[in-house]
JSON list of C-alpha atoms in Angstrom, two decimals:
[
{"chain": "A", "resi": 1, "resn": "UNK", "atom": "CA", "xyz": [19.36, -63.02, -14.14]},
{"chain": "A", "resi": 2, "resn": "UNK", "atom": "CA", "xyz": [18.41, -60.98, -11.11]},
{"chain": "A", "resi": 3, "resn": "UNK", "atom": "CA", "xyz": [19.93, -57.55, -10.46]},
{"chain": "A", "resi": 4, "resn": "UNK", "atom": "CA", "xyz": [19.45, -54.57, -8.17]},
{"chain": "A", "resi": 5, "resn": "UNK", "atom": "CA", "xyz": [18.63, -51.20, -9.75]},
{"chain": "A", "resi": 6, "resn": "UNK", "atom": "CA", "xyz": [19.01, -47.83, -8.03]},
{"chain": "A", "resi": 7, "resn": "UNK", "atom": "CA", "xyz": [17.76, -44.39, -9.06]},
{"chain": "A", "resi": 8, "resn": "UNK", "atom": "CA", "xyz": [18.96, -41.01, -7.81]},
{"chain": "A", "resi": 9, "resn": "UNK", "atom": "CA", "xyz": [18.03, -37.31, -7.78]},
{"chain": "A", "resi": 10, "resn": "UNK", "atom": "CA", "xyz": [15.64, -36.12, -10.54]},
{"chain": "A", "resi": 11, "resn": "UNK", "atom": "CA", "xyz": [15.43, -39.64, -12.03]},
{"chain": "A", "resi": 12, "resn": "UNK", "atom": "CA", "xyz": [14.38, -41.09, -8.66]},
{"chain": "A", "resi": 13, "resn": "UNK", "atom": "CA", "xyz": [11.76, -38.34, -8.24]},
{"chain": "A", "resi": 14, "resn": "UNK", "atom": "CA", "xyz": [10.36, -38.77, -11.76]},
{"chain": "A", "resi": 15, "resn": "UNK", "atom": "CA", "xyz": [10.00, -42.55, -11.28]},
{"chain": "A", "resi": 16, "resn": "UNK", "atom": "CA", "xyz": [8.89, -42.44, -7.65]},
{"chain": "A", "resi": 17, "resn": "UNK", "atom": "CA", "xyz": [11.26, -45.34, -6.91]},
{"chain": "A", "resi": 18, "resn": "UNK", "atom": "CA", "xyz": [14.70, -45.32, -5.30]},
{"chain": "A", "resi": 19, "resn": "UNK", "atom": "CA", "xyz": [15.57, -48.99, -5.82]},
{"chain": "A", "resi": 20, "resn": "UNK", "atom": "CA", "xyz": [14.15, -52.28, -6.98]},
{"chain": "A", "resi": 21, "resn": "UNK", "atom": "CA", "xyz": [15.10, -55.87, -7.63]},
{"chain": "A", "resi": 22, "resn": "UNK", "atom": "CA", "xyz": [14.53, -56.91, -11.26]},
{"chain": "A", "resi": 23, "resn": "UNK", "atom": "CA", "xyz": [14.59, -60.23, -13.11]},
{"chain": "A", "resi": 24, "resn": "UNK", "atom": "CA", "xyz": [16.05, -59.47, -16.53]},
{"chain": "A", "resi": 25, "resn": "UNK", "atom": "CA", "xyz": [15.11, -61.17, -19.79]},
{"chain": "A", "resi": 26, "resn": "UNK", "atom": "CA", "xyz": [17.92, -63.35, -21.19]},
{"chain": "A", "resi": 27, "resn": "UNK", "atom": "CA", "xyz": [18.94, -60.82, -23.85]},
{"chain": "A", "resi": 28, "resn": "UNK", "atom": "CA", "xyz": [19.53, -58.00, -21.32]},
{"chain": "A", "resi": 29, "resn": "UNK", "atom": "CA", "xyz": [23.24, -58.50, -20.64]},
{"chain": "A", "resi": 30, "resn": "UNK", "atom": "CA", "xyz": [24.55, -54.93, -20.68]},
{"chain": "A", "resi": 31, "resn": "UNK", "atom": "CA", "xyz": [23.78, -51.68, -18.86]},
{"chain": "A", "resi": 32, "resn": "UNK", "atom": "CA", "xyz": [22.36, -50.24, -22.10]},
{"chain": "A", "resi": 33, "resn": "UNK", "atom": "CA", "xyz": [20.07, -53.27, -22.48]},
{"chain": "A", "resi": 34, "resn": "UNK", "atom": "CA", "xyz": [18.84, -52.82, -18.90]},
{"chain": "A", "resi": 35, "resn": "UNK", "atom": "CA", "xyz": [17.99, -49.22, -19.75]},
{"chain": "A", "resi": 36, "resn": "UNK", "atom": "CA", "xyz": [16.11, -50.33, -22.90]},
{"chain": "A", "resi": 37, "resn": "UNK", "atom": "CA", "xyz": [14.25, -52.98, -20.87]},
{"chain": "A", "resi": 38, "resn": "UNK", "atom": "CA", "xyz": [13.09, -50.34, -18.37]},
{"chain": "A", "resi": 39, "resn": "UNK", "atom": "CA", "xyz": [12.07, -47.87, -21.14]},
{"chain": "A", "resi": 40, "resn": "UNK", "atom": "CA", "xyz": [9.76, -50.62, -22.48]},
{"chain": "A", "resi": 41, "resn": "UNK", "atom": "CA", "xyz": [7.65, -50.18, -19.35]},
{"chain": "A", "resi": 42, "resn": "UNK", "atom": "CA", "xyz": [6.42, -46.94, -21.00]},
{"chain": "A", "resi": 43, "resn": "UNK", "atom": "CA", "xyz": [4.99, -43.84, -19.29]},
{"chain": "A", "resi": 44, "resn": "UNK", "atom": "CA", "xyz": [7.39, -42.12, -16.89]},
{"chain": "A", "resi": 45, "resn": "UNK", "atom": "CA", "xyz": [9.98, -44.85, -17.54]},
{"chain": "A", "resi": 46, "resn": "UNK", "atom": "CA", "xyz": [10.36, -43.93, -21.20]},
{"chain": "A", "resi": 47, "resn": "UNK", "atom": "CA", "xyz": [10.49, -40.19, -20.46]},
{"chain": "A", "resi": 48, "resn": "UNK", "atom": "CA", "xyz": [12.86, -40.36, -17.45]},
{"chain": "A", "resi": 49, "resn": "UNK", "atom": "CA", "xyz": [15.25, -42.91, -19.00]},
{"chain": "A", "resi": 50, "resn": "UNK", "atom": "CA", "xyz": [14.77, -42.08, -22.71]},
{"chain": "A", "resi": 51, "resn": "UNK", "atom": "CA", "xyz": [17.62, -41.06, -24.99]},
{"chain": "A", "resi": 52, "resn": "UNK", "atom": "CA", "xyz": [16.50, -37.42, -25.08]},
{"chain": "A", "resi": 53, "resn": "UNK", "atom": "CA", "xyz": [17.53, -37.08, -21.42]},
{"chain": "A", "resi": 54, "resn": "UNK", "atom": "CA", "xyz": [21.09, -36.54, -20.20]},
{"chain": "A", "resi": 55, "resn": "UNK", "atom": "CA", "xyz": [21.54, -39.68, -18.15]},
{"chain": "A", "resi": 56, "resn": "UNK", "atom": "CA", "xyz": [24.53, -41.23, -16.39]},
{"chain": "A", "resi": 57, "resn": "UNK", "atom": "CA", "xyz": [24.82, -44.91, -15.55]},
{"chain": "A", "resi": 58, "resn": "UNK", "atom": "CA", "xyz": [26.88, -46.92, -13.09]},
{"chain": "A", "resi": 59, "resn": "UNK", "atom": "CA", "xyz": [27.53, -50.63, -12.67]},
{"chain": "A", "resi": 60, "resn": "UNK", "atom": "CA", "xyz": [28.61, -51.94, -9.26]},
{"chain": "A", "resi": 61, "resn": "UNK", "atom": "CA", "xyz": [29.20, -48.32, -8.19]},
{"chain": "A", "resi": 62, "resn": "UNK", "atom": "CA", "xyz": [31.55, -47.40, -11.06]},
{"chain": "A", "resi": 63, "resn": "UNK", "atom": "CA", "xyz": [30.56, -45.11, -13.96]},
{"chain": "A", "resi": 64, "resn": "UNK", "atom": "CA", "xyz": [29.50, -47.32, -16.86]},
{"chain": "A", "resi": 65, "resn": "UNK", "atom": "CA", "xyz": [28.72, -47.03, -20.57]},
{"chain": "A", "resi": 66, "resn": "UNK", "atom": "CA", "xyz": [25.92, -48.78, -22.46]},
{"chain": "A", "resi": 67, "resn": "UNK", "atom": "CA", "xyz": [28.23, -51.69, -23.37]},
{"chain": "A", "resi": 68, "resn": "UNK", "atom": "CA", "xyz": [29.27, -52.49, -19.79]},
{"chain": "A", "resi": 69, "resn": "UNK", "atom": "CA", "xyz": [28.24, -56.13, -19.10]},
{"chain": "A", "resi": 70, "resn": "UNK", "atom": "CA", "xyz": [25.99, -56.90, -16.13]},
{"chain": "A", "resi": 71, "resn": "UNK", "atom": "CA", "xyz": [26.14, -60.08, -14.04]},
{"chain": "A", "resi": 72, "resn": "UNK", "atom": "CA", "xyz": [24.03, -61.96, -11.51]},
{"chain": "A", "resi": 73, "resn": "UNK", "atom": "CA", "xyz": [23.32, -59.88, -8.35]},
{"chain": "A", "resi": 74, "resn": "UNK", "atom": "CA", "xyz": [24.98, -56.82, -9.92]},
{"chain": "A", "resi": 75, "resn": "UNK", "atom": "CA", "xyz": [23.93, -53.26, -9.10]},
{"chain": "A", "resi": 76, "resn": "UNK", "atom": "CA", "xyz": [22.96, -50.88, -11.93]},
{"chain": "A", "resi": 77, "resn": "UNK", "atom": "CA", "xyz": [22.24, -47.21, -11.19]},
{"chain": "A", "resi": 78, "resn": "UNK", "atom": "CA", "xyz": [20.67, -44.43, -13.27]},
{"chain": "A", "resi": 79, "resn": "UNK", "atom": "CA", "xyz": [21.04, -40.73, -12.43]},
{"chain": "A", "resi": 80, "resn": "UNK", "atom": "CA", "xyz": [21.38, -37.27, -14.02]},
{"chain": "A", "resi": 81, "resn": "UNK", "atom": "CA", "xyz": [24.80, -35.60, -14.60]},
{"chain": "A", "resi": 82, "resn": "UNK", "atom": "CA", "xyz": [26.35, -34.93, -11.18]},
{"chain": "A", "resi": 83, "resn": "UNK", "atom": "CA", "xyz": [26.37, -31.47, -9.58]},
{"chain": "A", "resi": 84, "resn": "UNK", "atom": "CA", "xyz": [28.45, -31.71, -6.40]},
{"chain": "A", "resi": 85, "resn": "UNK", "atom": "CA", "xyz": [31.29, -29.52, -5.19]},
{"chain": "B", "resi": 1, "resn": "UNK", "atom": "CA", "xyz": [44.68, -39.82, 2.33]},
{"chain": "B", "resi": 2, "resn": "UNK", "atom": "CA", "xyz": [41.32, -39.10, 3.96]},
{"chain": "B", "resi": 3, "resn": "UNK", "atom": "CA", "xyz": [37.93, -38.95, 2.23]},
{"chain": "B", "resi": 4, "resn": "UNK", "atom": "CA", "xyz": [34.84, -38.11, 4.27]},
{"chain": "B", "resi": 5, "resn": "UNK", "atom": "CA", "xyz": [31.19, -37.67, 3.29]},
{"chain": "B", "resi": 6, "resn": "UNK", "atom": "CA", "xyz": [29.20, -36.24, 6.19]},
{"chain": "B", "resi": 7, "resn": "UNK", "atom": "CA", "xyz": [26.14, -34.19, 7.13]},
{"chain": "B", "resi": 8, "resn": "UNK", "atom": "CA", "xyz": [27.86, -32.21, 9.89]},
{"chain": "B", "resi": 9, "resn": "UNK", "atom": "CA", "xyz": [29.94, -29.07, 9.37]},
{"chain": "B", "resi": 10, "resn": "UNK", "atom": "CA", "xyz": [33.75, -29.12, 9.60]},
{"chain": "B", "resi": 11, "resn": "UNK", "atom": "CA", "xyz": [36.34, -26.83, 11.16]},
{"chain": "B", "resi": 12, "resn": "UNK", "atom": "CA", "xyz": [38.50, -25.51, 8.31]},
{"chain": "B", "resi": 13, "resn": "UNK", "atom": "CA", "xyz": [41.57, -24.48, 10.30]},
{"chain": "B", "resi": 14, "resn": "UNK", "atom": "CA", "xyz": [41.39, -27.55, 12.54]},
{"chain": "B", "resi": 15, "resn": "UNK", "atom": "CA", "xyz": [41.35, -29.82, 9.49]},
{"chain": "B", "resi": 16, "resn": "UNK", "atom": "CA", "xyz": [44.35, -28.07, 7.92]},
{"chain": "B", "resi": 17, "resn": "UNK", "atom": "CA", "xyz": [46.25, -28.25, 11.22]},
{"chain": "B", "resi": 18, "resn": "UNK", "atom": "CA", "xyz": [45.52, -32.00, 11.47]},
{"chain": "B", "resi": 19, "resn": "UNK", "atom": "CA", "xyz": [46.72, -32.55, 7.90]},
{"chain": "B", "resi": 20, "resn": "UNK", "atom": "CA", "xyz": [50.09, -30.95, 8.73]},
{"chain": "B", "resi": 21, "resn": "UNK", "atom": "CA", "xyz": [50.39, -32.36, 12.24]},
{"chain": "B", "resi": 22, "resn": "UNK", "atom": "CA", "xyz": [53.90, -33.55, 13.06]},
{"chain": "B", "resi": 23, "resn": "UNK", "atom": "CA", "xyz": [55.08, -33.73, 9.46]},
{"chain": "B", "resi": 24, "resn": "UNK", "atom": "CA", "xyz": [58.01, -31.38, 8.78]},
{"chain": "B", "resi": 25, "resn": "UNK", "atom": "CA", "xyz": [58.31, -32.71, 5.19]},
{"chain": "B", "resi": 26, "resn": "UNK", "atom": "CA", "xyz": [55.21, -30.64, 4.31]},
{"chain": "B", "resi": 27, "resn": "UNK", "atom": "CA", "xyz": [56.24, -27.24, 2.95]},
{"chain": "B", "resi": 28, "resn": "UNK", "atom": "CA", "xyz": [52.96, -26.27, 1.29]},
{"chain": "B", "resi": 29, "resn": "UNK", "atom": "CA", "xyz": [49.23, -26.77, 1.80]},
{"chain": "B", "resi": 30, "resn": "UNK", "atom": "CA", "xyz": [46.77, -25.66, -0.90]},
{"chain": "B", "resi": 31, "resn": "UNK", "atom": "CA", "xyz": [43.05, -25.83, -0.14]},
{"chain": "B", "resi": 32, "resn": "UNK", "atom": "CA", "xyz": [39.77, -25.30, -1.95]},
{"chain": "B", "resi": 33, "resn": "UNK", "atom": "CA", "xyz": [36.68, -24.46, 0.11]},
{"chain": "B", "resi": 34, "resn": "UNK", "atom": "CA", "xyz": [33.29, -24.57, -1.60]},
{"chain": "B", "resi": 35, "resn": "UNK", "atom": "CA", "xyz": [30.37, -22.67, -0.01]},
{"chain": "B", "resi": 36, "resn": "UNK", "atom": "CA", "xyz": [26.62, -22.31, -0.66]},
{"chain": "B", "resi": 37, "resn": "UNK", "atom": "CA", "xyz": [25.77, -19.09, -2.54]},
{"chain": "B", "resi": 38, "resn": "UNK", "atom": "CA", "xyz": [22.44, -17.29, -2.11]},
{"chain": "B", "resi": 39, "resn": "UNK", "atom": "CA", "xyz": [21.92, -16.83, -5.86]},
{"chain": "B", "resi": 40, "resn": "UNK", "atom": "CA", "xyz": [22.18, -19.38, -8.69]},
{"chain": "B", "resi": 41, "resn": "UNK", "atom": "CA", "xyz": [21.14, -18.94, -12.33]},
{"chain": "B", "resi": 42, "resn": "UNK", "atom": "CA", "xyz": [19.36, -15.70, -11.50]},
{"chain": "B", "resi": 43, "resn": "UNK", "atom": "CA", "xyz": [17.18, -17.01, -8.66]},
{"chain": "B", "resi": 44, "resn": "UNK", "atom": "CA", "xyz": [17.52, -16.46, -4.92]},
{"chain": "B", "resi": 45, "resn": "UNK", "atom": "CA", "xyz": [18.35, -19.70, -3.14]},
{"chain": "B", "resi": 46, "resn": "UNK", "atom": "CA", "xyz": [17.07, -20.08, 0.42]},
{"chain": "B", "resi": 47, "resn": "UNK", "atom": "CA", "xyz": [18.16, -23.66, 1.04]},
{"chain": "B", "resi": 48, "resn": "UNK", "atom": "CA", "xyz": [19.53, -26.70, -0.75]},
{"chain": "B", "resi": 49, "resn": "UNK", "atom": "CA", "xyz": [19.61, -30.44, -0.31]},
{"chain": "B", "resi": 50, "resn": "UNK", "atom": "CA", "xyz": [22.60, -32.52, -1.35]},
{"chain": "B", "resi": 51, "resn": "UNK", "atom": "CA", "xyz": [21.87, -36.11, -2.32]},
{"chain": "B", "resi": 52, "resn": "UNK", "atom": "CA", "xyz": [24.57, -38.70, -2.99]},
{"chain": "B", "resi": 53, "resn": "UNK", "atom": "CA", "xyz": [25.11, -42.38, -3.82]},
{"chain": "B", "resi": 54, "resn": "UNK", "atom": "CA", "xyz": [26.48, -43.92, -0.61]},
{"chain": "B", "resi": 55, "resn": "UNK", "atom": "CA", "xyz": [29.34, -46.29, -1.35]},
{"chain": "B", "resi": 56, "resn": "UNK", "atom": "CA", "xyz": [29.94, -45.09, -4.90]},
{"chain": "B", "resi": 57, "resn": "UNK", "atom": "CA", "xyz": [30.62, -41.55, -3.69]},
{"chain": "B", "resi": 58, "resn": "UNK", "atom": "CA", "xyz": [33.49, -42.59, -1.40]},
{"chain": "B", "resi": 59, "resn": "UNK", "atom": "CA", "xyz": [34.90, -44.92, -4.06]},
{"chain": "B", "resi": 60, "resn": "UNK", "atom": "CA", "xyz": [34.77, -42.19, -6.73]},
{"chain": "B", "resi": 61, "resn": "UNK", "atom": "CA", "xyz": [36.51, -39.68, -4.44]},
{"chain": "B", "resi": 62, "resn": "UNK", "atom": "CA", "xyz": [39.22, -42.19, -3.51]},
{"chain": "B", "resi": 63, "resn": "UNK", "atom": "CA", "xyz": [39.83, -42.95, -7.20]},
{"chain": "B", "resi": 64, "resn": "UNK", "atom": "CA", "xyz": [40.15, -39.22, -8.00]},
{"chain": "B", "resi": 65, "resn": "UNK", "atom": "CA", "xyz": [42.62, -38.71, -5.16]},
{"chain": "B", "resi": 66, "resn": "UNK", "atom": "CA", "xyz": [44.62, -41.77, -6.26]},
{"chain": "B", "resi": 67, "resn": "UNK", "atom": "CA", "xyz": [44.84, -40.40, -9.79]},
{"chain": "B", "resi": 68, "resn": "UNK", "atom": "CA", "xyz": [46.06, -37.04, -8.46]},
{"chain": "B", "resi": 69, "resn": "UNK", "atom": "CA", "xyz": [48.71, -38.82, -6.39]},
{"chain": "B", "resi": 70, "resn": "UNK", "atom": "CA", "xyz": [49.80, -40.77, -9.46]},
{"chain": "B", "resi": 71, "resn": "UNK", "atom": "CA", "xyz": [50.24, -37.52, -11.42]},
{"chain": "B", "resi": 72, "resn": "UNK", "atom": "CA", "xyz": [51.87, -35.35, -8.76]},
{"chain": "B", "resi": 73, "resn": "UNK", "atom": "CA", "xyz": [54.22, -35.90, -5.88]},
{"chain": "B", "resi": 74, "resn": "UNK", "atom": "CA", "xyz": [52.02, -34.92, -2.93]},
{"chain": "B", "resi": 75, "resn": "UNK", "atom": "CA", "xyz": [52.38, -35.93, 0.72]},
{"chain": "B", "resi": 76, "resn": "UNK", "atom": "CA", "xyz": [48.76, -36.06, 1.88]},
{"chain": "B", "resi": 77, "resn": "UNK", "atom": "CA", "xyz": [45.23, -35.24, 0.67]},
{"chain": "B", "resi": 78, "resn": "UNK", "atom": "CA", "xyz": [42.02, -34.51, 2.55]},
{"chain": "B", "resi": 79, "resn": "UNK", "atom": "CA", "xyz": [38.57, -34.35, 0.94]},
{"chain": "B", "resi": 80, "resn": "UNK", "atom": "CA", "xyz": [35.43, -33.59, 2.95]},
{"chain": "B", "resi": 81, "resn": "UNK", "atom": "CA", "xyz": [32.04, -33.26, 1.22]},
{"chain": "B", "resi": 82, "resn": "UNK", "atom": "CA", "xyz": [28.83, -32.51, 3.06]},
{"chain": "B", "resi": 83, "resn": "UNK", "atom": "CA", "xyz": [25.40, -33.96, 2.20]},
{"chain": "B", "resi": 84, "resn": "UNK", "atom": "CA", "xyz": [21.87, -33.27, 3.43]},
{"chain": "B", "resi": 85, "resn": "UNK", "atom": "CA", "xyz": [20.23, -29.87, 3.99]},
{"chain": "B", "resi": 86, "resn": "UNK", "atom": "CA", "xyz": [22.47, -26.78, 3.58]},
{"chain": "B", "resi": 87, "resn": "UNK", "atom": "CA", "xyz": [21.90, -23.02, 3.65]},
{"chain": "B", "resi": 88, "resn": "UNK", "atom": "CA", "xyz": [23.66, -20.04, 2.01]},
{"chain": "B", "resi": 89, "resn": "UNK", "atom": "CA", "xyz": [27.04, -19.38, 3.72]},
{"chain": "B", "resi": 90, "resn": "UNK", "atom": "CA", "xyz": [27.40, -23.04, 4.72]},
{"chain": "B", "resi": 91, "resn": "UNK", "atom": "CA", "xyz": [30.60, -24.86, 3.79]},
{"chain": "B", "resi": 92, "resn": "UNK", "atom": "CA", "xyz": [29.98, -27.70, 1.30]},
{"chain": "B", "resi": 93, "resn": "UNK", "atom": "CA", "xyz": [33.35, -29.09, 0.32]},
{"chain": "B", "resi": 94, "resn": "UNK", "atom": "CA", "xyz": [37.00, -28.97, 1.35]},
{"chain": "B", "resi": 95, "resn": "UNK", "atom": "CA", "xyz": [39.90, -30.24, -0.72]},
{"chain": "B", "resi": 96, "resn": "UNK", "atom": "CA", "xyz": [43.32, -29.81, 0.91]},
{"chain": "B", "resi": 97, "resn": "UNK", "atom": "CA", "xyz": [46.61, -31.02, -0.55]},
{"chain": "B", "resi": 98, "resn": "UNK", "atom": "CA", "xyz": [49.92, -31.08, 1.34]},
{"chain": "B", "resi": 99, "resn": "UNK", "atom": "CA", "xyz": [53.23, -31.35, -0.50]},
{"chain": "B", "resi": 100, "resn": "UNK", "atom": "CA", "xyz": [56.87, -30.36, -0.17]},
{"chain": "B", "resi": 101, "resn": "UNK", "atom": "CA", "xyz": [56.50, -27.44, -2.61]},
{"chain": "B", "resi": 102, "resn": "UNK", "atom": "CA", "xyz": [53.54, -25.32, -3.75]},
{"chain": "B", "resi": 103, "resn": "UNK", "atom": "CA", "xyz": [53.49, -26.20, -7.47]},
{"chain": "B", "resi": 104, "resn": "UNK", "atom": "CA", "xyz": [52.36, -29.80, -7.06]},
{"chain": "B", "resi": 105, "resn": "UNK", "atom": "CA", "xyz": [49.83, -28.90, -4.36]},
{"chain": "B", "resi": 106, "resn": "UNK", "atom": "CA", "xyz": [48.18, -26.20, -6.52]},
{"chain": "B", "resi": 107, "resn": "UNK", "atom": "CA", "xyz": [47.85, -28.55, -9.50]},
{"chain": "B", "resi": 108, "resn": "UNK", "atom": "CA", "xyz": [46.63, -31.56, -7.50]},
{"chain": "B", "resi": 109, "resn": "UNK", "atom": "CA", "xyz": [44.05, -29.47, -5.61]},
{"chain": "B", "resi": 110, "resn": "UNK", "atom": "CA", "xyz": [42.56, -27.99, -8.79]},
{"chain": "B", "resi": 111, "resn": "UNK", "atom": "CA", "xyz": [42.57, -31.40, -10.49]},
{"chain": "B", "resi": 112, "resn": "UNK", "atom": "CA", "xyz": [40.70, -33.03, -7.58]},
{"chain": "B", "resi": 113, "resn": "UNK", "atom": "CA", "xyz": [37.94, -30.41, -7.38]},
{"chain": "B", "resi": 114, "resn": "UNK", "atom": "CA", "xyz": [37.51, -30.37, -11.19]},
{"chain": "B", "resi": 115, "resn": "UNK", "atom": "CA", "xyz": [37.09, -34.17, -11.28]},
{"chain": "B", "resi": 116, "resn": "UNK", "atom": "CA", "xyz": [34.91, -34.21, -8.17]},
{"chain": "B", "resi": 117, "resn": "UNK", "atom": "CA", "xyz": [32.47, -31.87, -9.92]},
{"chain": "B", "resi": 118, "resn": "UNK", "atom": "CA", "xyz": [32.24, -34.16, -12.95]},
{"chain": "B", "resi": 119, "resn": "UNK", "atom": "CA", "xyz": [32.52, -37.67, -11.54]},
{"chain": "B", "resi": 120, "resn": "UNK", "atom": "CA", "xyz": [31.53, -37.88, -7.89]},
{"chain": "B", "resi": 121, "resn": "UNK", "atom": "CA", "xyz": [27.82, -38.79, -7.57]},
{"chain": "B", "resi": 122, "resn": "UNK", "atom": "CA", "xyz": [26.39, -35.78, -5.72]},
{"chain": "B", "resi": 123, "resn": "UNK", "atom": "CA", "xyz": [23.26, -33.85, -6.77]},
{"chain": "B", "resi": 124, "resn": "UNK", "atom": "CA", "xyz": [22.05, -30.44, -5.56]},
{"chain": "B", "resi": 125, "resn": "UNK", "atom": "CA", "xyz": [18.41, -29.52, -5.23]},
{"chain": "B", "resi": 126, "resn": "UNK", "atom": "CA", "xyz": [17.74, -25.83, -4.54]},
{"chain": "B", "resi": 127, "resn": "UNK", "atom": "CA", "xyz": [14.79, -24.18, -2.83]},
{"chain": "B", "resi": 128, "resn": "UNK", "atom": "CA", "xyz": [13.89, -20.91, -4.58]},
{"chain": "B", "resi": 129, "resn": "UNK", "atom": "CA", "xyz": [10.86, -18.57, -4.40]},
{"chain": "B", "resi": 130, "resn": "UNK", "atom": "CA", "xyz": [9.45, -20.46, -7.43]},
{"chain": "B", "resi": 131, "resn": "UNK", "atom": "CA", "xyz": [9.83, -23.82, -5.70]},
{"chain": "B", "resi": 132, "resn": "UNK", "atom": "CA", "xyz": [12.43, -26.59, -5.62]},
{"chain": "B", "resi": 133, "resn": "UNK", "atom": "CA", "xyz": [14.64, -27.35, -8.63]},
{"chain": "B", "resi": 134, "resn": "UNK", "atom": "CA", "xyz": [17.48, -29.72, -9.42]},
{"chain": "B", "resi": 135, "resn": "UNK", "atom": "CA", "xyz": [20.68, -27.92, -10.37]},
{"chain": "B", "resi": 136, "resn": "UNK", "atom": "CA", "xyz": [21.76, -28.53, -13.98]},
{"chain": "B", "resi": 137, "resn": "UNK", "atom": "CA", "xyz": [25.30, -29.72, -14.72]},
{"chain": "B", "resi": 138, "resn": "UNK", "atom": "CA", "xyz": [27.48, -26.94, -16.13]},
{"chain": "B", "resi": 139, "resn": "UNK", "atom": "CA", "xyz": [29.19, -27.09, -19.49]},
{"chain": "B", "resi": 140, "resn": "UNK", "atom": "CA", "xyz": [32.12, -25.14, -17.97]},
{"chain": "B", "resi": 141, "resn": "UNK", "atom": "CA", "xyz": [32.76, -28.12, -15.65]},
{"chain": "B", "resi": 142, "resn": "UNK", "atom": "CA", "xyz": [33.18, -30.30, -18.74]},
{"chain": "B", "resi": 143, "resn": "UNK", "atom": "CA", "xyz": [35.63, -27.78, -20.17]},
{"chain": "B", "resi": 144, "resn": "UNK", "atom": "CA", "xyz": [37.59, -27.84, -16.91]},
{"chain": "B", "resi": 145, "resn": "UNK", "atom": "CA", "xyz": [38.12, -31.59, -17.35]},
{"chain": "B", "resi": 146, "resn": "UNK", "atom": "CA", "xyz": [39.28, -31.25, -20.95]},
{"chain": "B", "resi": 147, "resn": "UNK", "atom": "CA", "xyz": [42.12, -29.08, -19.70]},
{"chain": "B", "resi": 148, "resn": "UNK", "atom": "CA", "xyz": [43.46, -32.03, -17.63]},
{"chain": "B", "resi": 149, "resn": "UNK", "atom": "CA", "xyz": [43.05, -34.51, -20.48]},
{"chain": "B", "resi": 150, "resn": "UNK", "atom": "CA", "xyz": [45.05, -32.20, -22.77]},
{"chain": "B", "resi": 151, "resn": "UNK", "atom": "CA", "xyz": [47.82, -31.74, -20.24]},
{"chain": "B", "resi": 152, "resn": "UNK", "atom": "CA", "xyz": [47.98, -35.51, -19.72]},
{"chain": "B", "resi": 153, "resn": "UNK", "atom": "CA", "xyz": [48.49, -35.93, -23.48]},
{"chain": "B", "resi": 154, "resn": "UNK", "atom": "CA", "xyz": [51.23, -33.30, -23.54]},
{"chain": "B", "resi": 155, "resn": "UNK", "atom": "CA", "xyz": [53.11, -35.23, -20.87]},
{"chain": "B", "resi": 156, "resn": "UNK", "atom": "CA", "xyz": [53.20, -38.50, -22.87]}
]
């Protein structure tokens, strides 16, 4: 399954990437599994997306939890808690 | 209902006048204007940059306004949020709610800005004398949301 992943704010800066297209392994079917798959890359990926960091996730531009399912051509996003207003 | 995300400044009184234009059913307008301060968490701020998630931002703001309209009987709502580079004194955000009477407008306006701060994907990066830093989310913003969840429970 191929999806689009986007990164924002401090997460984007830490990773040095704002978006990428990723082919997921068969078992990665949720937003939480996508996060785990990216953490496996190690280095900055495990520190920027690791569980010790306050991280928010979205699927198809709606706030999502780890159990939110992902589908073909979906868009997953990772970012820190928001600070607008 | 109007939701706008833009880099350019806005004219506060012109926006309020447009919201009321030709509608004699409106008896009250409550507005919240957010501005850039020159000090945050003990450091002088010379400039900031507001990043957002195009597409999701507009959707999130529209959902928040829809929820406010579901809870309170308001006539019209305007939300403008700026992005890009901003300096102290600049206007960042405007929430304006028009209704027949003040009570609903006060509540809806506070609800919208509280939810915007927790759920709309905007991020502030400040320039200080020690360099640039991302602003941390505030615990008090979380507490502001709990207030609305409690009052929703009381109503059911």
